[in-house]
Amino acid sequence: LESRGSDATGVAFIDEEDELIVIKDNVAATQFVNSNHKWNSLEKVPSCMILHTRAATKGSALNSNNNHPVYRDGVALVHNGIVTNDDDIYKERNFKRDGQVDTEIILALLEVNRSKLDWLSRVAELNNLNGSFAVAAIDNKIKDTICLFRHNSTLVLGIDEVNEILY
């Protein structure tokens, strides 16, 4: 994973109490894994977990809000690619912005229909995004589910020897 980006590393999962746990740092994956982060001492591996290594392109890795996973109110996501009209949509929709990364507009749009508790309704909000991207998202209200979607980009899934899906 580190070859995909060494500016920041992060992980998000839903714990046994249905709380979203996000741990991220502006360090390479090797340093992140070897540190004493909470996820290194988990007694039980979560059923759904998303991880990301970042090569900073927009927004400084020194600002944690720019690093993945981006999250708010129980929803977290990681994304590879580029959204080219994020600044325009922020202005049009008057959304709150915490960082400078294009990833954050995906999170803001997924929150619009969060009360519906189904990913299909929420992903429909993304129809006006321009660019190419692949996304993995989790929500503490939708247990044991990772939402994967893409737009003008590849999305590769793998299955390991114990039938775990890898994105």
GROMACS .gro file of C-alpha atoms in nm, residues 8-92:
model
   85
    8ALA     CA    1  -0.053   0.999   0.520
    9THR     CA    2  -0.216   0.673   0.629
   10GLY     CA    3  -0.552   0.602   0.787
   11VAL     CA    4  -0.804   0.340   0.885
   12ALA     CA    5  -1.176   0.349   0.973
   13PHE     CA    6  -1.405   0.082   1.113
   14ILE     CA    7  -1.724   0.033   1.311
   15ASP     CA    8  -1.657  -0.107   1.659
   16GLU     CA    9  -1.874  -0.347   1.861
   17GLU     CA   10  -2.070  -0.053   2.009
   18ASP     CA   11  -2.154   0.072   1.657
   19GLU     CA   12  -1.919   0.369   1.692
   20LEU     CA   13  -1.717   0.487   1.396
   21ILE     CA   14  -1.347   0.473   1.481
   22VAL     CA   15  -1.111   0.671   1.258
   23ILE     CA   16  -0.736   0.670   1.310
   24LYS     CA   17  -0.508   0.860   1.074
   25ASP     CA   18  -0.172   1.027   1.076
   26ASN     CA   19   0.049   1.215   0.830
   27VAL     CA   20   0.303   0.932   0.817
   28ALA     CA   21   0.383   0.652   0.575
   29ALA     CA   22   0.202   0.319   0.617
   30THR     CA   23   0.507   0.141   0.761
   31GLN     CA   24   0.539   0.395   1.041
   32PHE     CA   25   0.161   0.393   1.097
   33VAL     CA   26   0.146   0.012   1.131
   34ASN     CA   27   0.444   0.004   1.367
   35SER     CA   28   0.300   0.272   1.596
   36ASN     CA   29   0.078   0.222   1.901
   37HIS     CA   30  -0.251   0.315   1.740
   38LYS     CA   31  -0.569   0.165   1.884
   39TRP     CA   32  -0.625  -0.058   1.583
   40ASN     CA   33  -0.303  -0.248   1.655
   41SER     CA   34  -0.450  -0.379   1.982
   42LEU     CA   35  -0.796  -0.483   1.864
   43GLU     CA   36  -0.913  -0.808   2.021
   44LYS     CA   37  -1.158  -0.874   1.740
   45VAL     CA   38  -1.108  -0.774   1.378
   46PRO     CA   39  -1.400  -0.556   1.265
   47SER     CA   40  -1.629  -0.698   0.997
   48CYS     CA   41  -1.578  -0.388   0.783
   49MET     CA   42  -1.266  -0.176   0.766
   50ILE     CA   43  -1.139   0.076   0.514
   51LEU     CA   44  -0.775   0.180   0.486
   52HIS     CA   45  -0.592   0.437   0.277
   53THR     CA   46  -0.245   0.564   0.199
   54ARG     CA   47  -0.230   0.912   0.055
   55ALA     CA   48  -0.015   1.088  -0.197
   56ALA     CA   49  -0.114   1.451  -0.132
   57THR     CA   50  -0.235   1.631  -0.444
   58LYS     CA   51  -0.482   1.889  -0.311
   59GLY     CA   52  -0.458   2.008   0.048
   60SER     CA   53  -0.164   1.962   0.282
   61ALA     CA   54  -0.111   1.627   0.457
   62LEU     CA   55  -0.024   1.829   0.768
   63ASN     CA   56  -0.396   1.912   0.801
   64SER     CA   57  -0.564   1.593   0.927
   65ASN     CA   58  -0.894   1.693   0.763
   66ASN     CA   59  -0.727   1.643   0.424
   67ASN     CA   60  -0.617   1.288   0.498
   68HIS     CA   61  -0.821   0.976   0.447
   69PRO     CA   62  -1.050   0.842   0.566
   70VAL     CA   63  -1.256   1.160   0.563
   71TYR     CA   64  -1.544   1.133   0.807
   72ARG     CA   65  -1.833   1.307   0.974
   73ASP     CA   66  -2.125   1.195   1.193
   74GLY     CA   67  -2.067   0.821   1.167
   75VAL     CA   68  -1.979   0.805   0.795
   76ALA     CA   69  -1.625   0.756   0.664
   77LEU     CA   70  -1.486   0.710   0.315
   78VAL     CA   71  -1.168   0.675   0.116
   79HIS     CA   72  -1.131   0.767  -0.248
   80ASN     CA   73  -0.881   0.733  -0.527
   81GLY     CA   74  -0.909   0.965  -0.821
   82ILE     CA   75  -1.012   1.326  -0.874
   83VAL     CA   76  -1.333   1.526  -0.849
   84THR     CA   77  -1.290   1.831  -1.071
   85ASN     CA   78  -1.598   2.034  -0.974
   86ASP     CA   79  -1.591   2.004  -0.593
   87ASP     CA   80  -1.532   2.376  -0.536
   88ASP     CA   81  -1.832   2.465  -0.757
   89ILE     CA   82  -2.065   2.223  -0.575
   90TYR     CA   83  -1.954   2.355  -0.236
   91LYS     CA   84  -2.053   2.705  -0.345
   92GLU     CA   85  -2.383   2.596  -0.507
   0.00000   0.00000   0.00000
